[in-house]
Amino acid sequence: MSDTGNPSMVLQIRSTSRSLPIALLRAREKVMAPLRAMLADAGVTEQQWRVLRVLAERGPLDPTEIASASCLLMPSLTRILKMLEAKGYCTRRGHETDRRRMVIEITRSGVGLIERHYPEADRIFARLEAEFGKDKVERLLDLLNELSGN
């Protein structure tokens, strides 16, 4: 049989419509597409927004904690923190008891950025809840958090 054979002769694999990785990617795009305009208006990337949200929610953290909470790899986080610091949205300082560690803190300017743009993010999420159903969104969040171990 050639490589361009009949598709029915292909290995029996799960349909892409029932593939969890593909379904998660489609769902992510459904959620993120409307947010991208708001983020562009805010002048930050999706990853920068996540880092600022984590810092605003949890307070000063070390980079390892930020990376974990914002689902970023350390090399990416290092670049993101440099950009956020250059924009005046966060600061870094040495840890009080461990000189090898750094502590990252959101600035007033960073909090202001979130305060200015979060209402639009909240409206976008409210539209998603209205379209999909608040109970379904809550159930989906619970299931995804359970799947990820959070």
mmCIF file of C-alpha atoms in Angstrom:
data_model
loop_
_atom_site.group_PDB
_atom_site.id
_atom_site.type_symbol
_atom_site.label_atom_id
_atom_site.label_comp_id
_atom_site.label_asym_id
_atom_site.label_seq_id
_atom_site.Cartn_x
_atom_site.Cartn_y
_atom_site.Cartn_z
ATOM 1 C CA MET A 1 0.000 0.000 0.000
ATOM 2 C CA SER A 2 1.303 3.474 -0.850
ATOM 3 C CA ASP A 3 1.522 6.439 1.545
ATOM 4 C CA THR A 4 -1.398 8.055 -0.292
ATOM 5 C CA GLY A 5 -3.711 5.080 0.174
ATOM 6 C CA ASN A 6 -7.377 5.068 1.033
ATOM 7 C CA PRO A 7 -8.076 6.968 4.286
ATOM 8 C CA SER A 8 -10.267 4.108 5.468
ATOM 9 C CA MET A 9 -7.126 1.991 5.559
ATOM 10 C CA VAL A 10 -5.462 4.368 8.031
ATOM 11 C CA LEU A 11 -5.013 3.239 11.617
ATOM 12 C CA GLN A 12 -8.168 3.356 13.665
ATOM 13 C CA ILE A 13 -7.612 6.402 15.849
ATOM 14 C CA ARG A 14 -9.902 8.634 17.830
ATOM 15 C CA SER A 15 -11.677 11.251 15.734
ATOM 16 C CA THR A 16 -10.227 14.743 16.055
ATOM 17 C CA SER A 17 -13.695 15.863 17.188
ATOM 18 C CA ARG A 18 -13.146 13.650 20.284
ATOM 19 C CA SER A 19 -9.488 14.522 20.834
ATOM 20 C CA LEU A 20 -8.987 16.237 24.189
ATOM 21 C CA PRO A 21 -5.887 18.211 23.108
ATOM 22 C CA ILE A 22 -7.661 19.518 20.005
ATOM 23 C CA ALA A 23 -10.864 20.266 21.941
ATOM 24 C CA LEU A 24 -8.843 22.202 24.537
ATOM 25 C CA LEU A 25 -7.144 24.215 21.789
ATOM 26 C CA ARG A 26 -10.493 25.014 20.156
ATOM 27 C CA ALA A 27 -11.953 26.050 23.504
ATOM 28 C CA ARG A 28 -8.920 28.204 24.264
ATOM 29 C CA GLU A 29 -9.327 29.982 20.952
ATOM 30 C CA LYS A 30 -13.048 30.543 21.596
ATOM 31 C CA VAL A 31 -12.203 32.176 24.927
ATOM 32 C CA MET A 32 -9.083 34.087 23.872
ATOM 33 C CA ALA A 33 -10.145 35.475 20.482
ATOM 34 C CA PRO A 34 -12.411 38.183 21.956
ATOM 35 C CA LEU A 35 -9.828 39.045 24.627
ATOM 36 C CA ARG A 36 -7.063 39.746 22.127
ATOM 37 C CA ALA A 37 -8.482 43.152 21.112
ATOM 38 C CA MET A 38 -8.703 44.191 24.757
ATOM 39 C CA LEU A 39 -5.126 43.043 25.367
ATOM 40 C CA ALA A 40 -3.904 44.889 22.258
ATOM 41 C CA ASP A 41 -5.623 48.033 23.542
ATOM 42 C CA ALA A 42 -3.936 47.492 26.918
ATOM 43 C CA GLY A 43 -0.575 47.111 25.163
ATOM 44 C CA VAL A 44 0.237 43.757 26.739
ATOM 45 C CA THR A 45 0.463 40.176 25.543
ATOM 46 C CA GLU A 46 -1.642 37.303 26.843
ATOM 47 C CA GLN A 47 1.319 36.093 28.872
ATOM 48 C CA GLN A 48 2.070 39.541 30.327
ATOM 49 C CA TRP A 49 -1.598 39.907 31.319
ATOM 50 C CA ARG A 50 -1.498 36.518 33.067
ATOM 51 C CA VAL A 51 1.593 37.502 35.042
ATOM 52 C CA LEU A 52 0.056 40.823 36.088
ATOM 53 C CA ARG A 53 -3.184 39.089 37.090
ATOM 54 C CA VAL A 54 -1.250 36.579 39.227
ATOM 55 C CA LEU A 55 0.750 39.344 40.928
ATOM 56 C CA ALA A 56 -2.371 41.444 41.527
ATOM 57 C CA GLU A 57 -4.195 38.457 43.003
ATOM 58 C CA ARG A 58 -1.422 36.910 45.092
ATOM 59 C CA GLY A 59 0.916 39.773 45.934
ATOM 60 C CA PRO A 60 4.726 39.673 45.750
ATOM 61 C CA LEU A 61 6.062 36.309 44.558
ATOM 62 C CA ASP A 62 9.293 34.727 43.486
ATOM 63 C CA PRO A 63 9.630 33.934 39.777
ATOM 64 C CA THR A 64 9.144 30.188 40.280
ATOM 65 C CA GLU A 65 5.764 30.788 41.912
ATOM 66 C CA ILE A 66 4.778 33.204 39.149
ATOM 67 C CA ALA A 67 5.774 30.733 36.434
ATOM 68 C CA SER A 68 3.704 27.984 38.015
ATOM 69 C CA ALA A 69 0.632 30.154 38.650
ATOM 70 C CA SER A 70 0.670 31.730 35.175
ATOM 71 C CA CYS A 71 1.491 28.503 33.269
ATOM 72 C CA LEU A 72 4.763 29.786 31.845
ATOM 73 C CA LEU A 73 8.205 28.291 31.449
ATOM 74 C CA MET A 74 11.002 30.092 33.317
ATOM 75 C CA PRO A 75 12.873 31.292 30.184
ATOM 76 C CA SER A 76 9.653 32.872 28.884
ATOM 77 C CA LEU A 77 8.864 34.368 32.271
ATOM 78 C CA THR A 78 12.326 35.933 32.468
ATOM 79 C CA ARG A 79 11.717 37.795 29.191
ATOM 80 C CA ILE A 80 8.188 38.764 30.223
ATOM 81 C CA LEU A 81 9.336 40.139 33.567
ATOM 82 C CA LYS A 82 12.007 42.245 31.846
ATOM 83 C CA MET A 83 9.341 43.725 29.556
ATOM 84 C CA LEU A 84 6.891 44.346 32.389
ATOM 85 C CA GLU A 85 9.627 45.965 34.460
ATOM 86 C CA ALA A 86 10.644 48.190 31.509
ATOM 87 C CA LYS A 87 6.996 49.260 31.148
ATOM 88 C CA GLY A 88 6.860 50.083 34.857
ATOM 89 C CA TYR A 89 4.271 47.403 35.667
ATOM 90 C CA CYS A 90 6.361 45.413 38.140
ATOM 91 C CA THR A 91 9.497 45.684 40.211
ATOM 92 C CA ARG A 92 12.018 43.162 41.429
ATOM 93 C CA ARG A 93 13.954 43.152 44.668
ATOM 94 C CA GLY A 94 16.070 40.734 46.605
ATOM 95 C CA HIS A 95 14.402 38.318 48.969
ATOM 96 C CA GLU A 96 14.603 39.400 52.616
ATOM 97 C CA THR A 97 16.212 36.217 53.908
ATOM 98 C CA ASP A 98 17.614 34.483 50.818
ATOM 99 C CA ARG A 99 19.885 36.721 48.732
ATOM 100 C CA ARG A 100 19.827 34.197 45.857
ATOM 101 C CA ARG A 101 16.082 34.689 45.336
ATOM 102 C CA MET A 102 14.188 37.588 43.812
ATOM 103 C CA VAL A 103 10.729 38.879 44.688
ATOM 104 C CA ILE A 104 8.528 40.368 41.974
ATOM 105 C CA GLU A 105 5.796 42.845 42.853
ATOM 106 C CA ILE A 106 3.181 44.577 40.749
ATOM 107 C CA THR A 107 3.410 48.377 40.761
ATOM 108 C CA ARG A 108 0.596 50.904 41.067
ATOM 109 C CA SER A 109 0.895 51.376 37.326
ATOM 110 C CA GLY A 110 0.426 47.631 36.809
ATOM 111 C CA VAL A 111 -2.606 47.588 39.083
ATOM 112 C CA GLY A 112 -3.957 50.615 37.198
ATOM 113 C CA LEU A 113 -3.579 48.779 33.890
ATOM 114 C CA ILE A 114 -5.642 45.883 35.223
ATOM 115 C CA GLU A 115 -8.243 48.206 36.747
ATOM 116 C CA ARG A 116 -8.652 50.046 33.419
ATOM 117 C CA HIS A 117 -8.992 46.920 31.295
ATOM 118 C CA TYR A 118 -10.485 44.287 33.558
ATOM 119 C CA PRO A 119 -14.050 45.585 33.141
ATOM 120 C CA GLU A 120 -13.834 44.790 29.410
ATOM 121 C CA ALA A 121 -12.397 41.338 30.155
ATOM 122 C CA ASP A 122 -15.260 40.815 32.599
ATOM 123 C CA ARG A 123 -17.824 41.842 29.939
ATOM 124 C CA ILE A 124 -16.268 39.400 27.477
ATOM 125 C CA PHE A 125 -16.480 36.614 30.051
ATOM 126 C CA ALA A 126 -20.101 37.567 30.856
ATOM 127 C CA ARG A 127 -20.974 37.220 27.147
ATOM 128 C CA LEU A 128 -19.379 33.770 27.134
ATOM 129 C CA GLU A 129 -21.402 32.808 30.211
ATOM 130 C CA ALA A 130 -24.582 34.095 28.583
ATOM 131 C CA GLU A 131 -23.868 32.164 25.385
ATOM 132 C CA PHE A 132 -22.703 28.913 26.977
ATOM 133 C CA GLY A 133 -24.503 29.065 30.322
ATOM 134 C CA LYS A 134 -23.163 30.141 33.695
ATOM 135 C CA ASP A 135 -23.652 26.674 35.211
ATOM 136 C CA LYS A 136 -21.831 25.021 32.308
ATOM 137 C CA VAL A 137 -18.920 27.470 32.610
ATOM 138 C CA GLU A 138 -18.659 26.770 36.344
ATOM 139 C CA ARG A 139 -18.838 23.012 35.739
ATOM 140 C CA LEU A 140 -16.216 23.264 32.995
ATOM 141 C CA LEU A 141 -13.891 25.247 35.278
ATOM 142 C CA ASP A 142 -14.343 22.678 38.053
ATOM 143 C CA LEU A 143 -13.585 19.801 35.674
ATOM 144 C CA LEU A 144 -10.548 21.503 34.166
ATOM 145 C CA ASN A 145 -9.186 22.386 37.602
ATOM 146 C CA GLU A 146 -9.707 18.780 38.693
ATOM 147 C CA LEU A 147 -7.978 17.486 35.557
ATOM 148 C CA SER A 148 -4.993 19.803 36.122
ATOM 149 C CA GLY A 149 -4.788 18.967 39.805
ATOM 150 C CA ASN A 150 -5.714 22.449 41.037
#
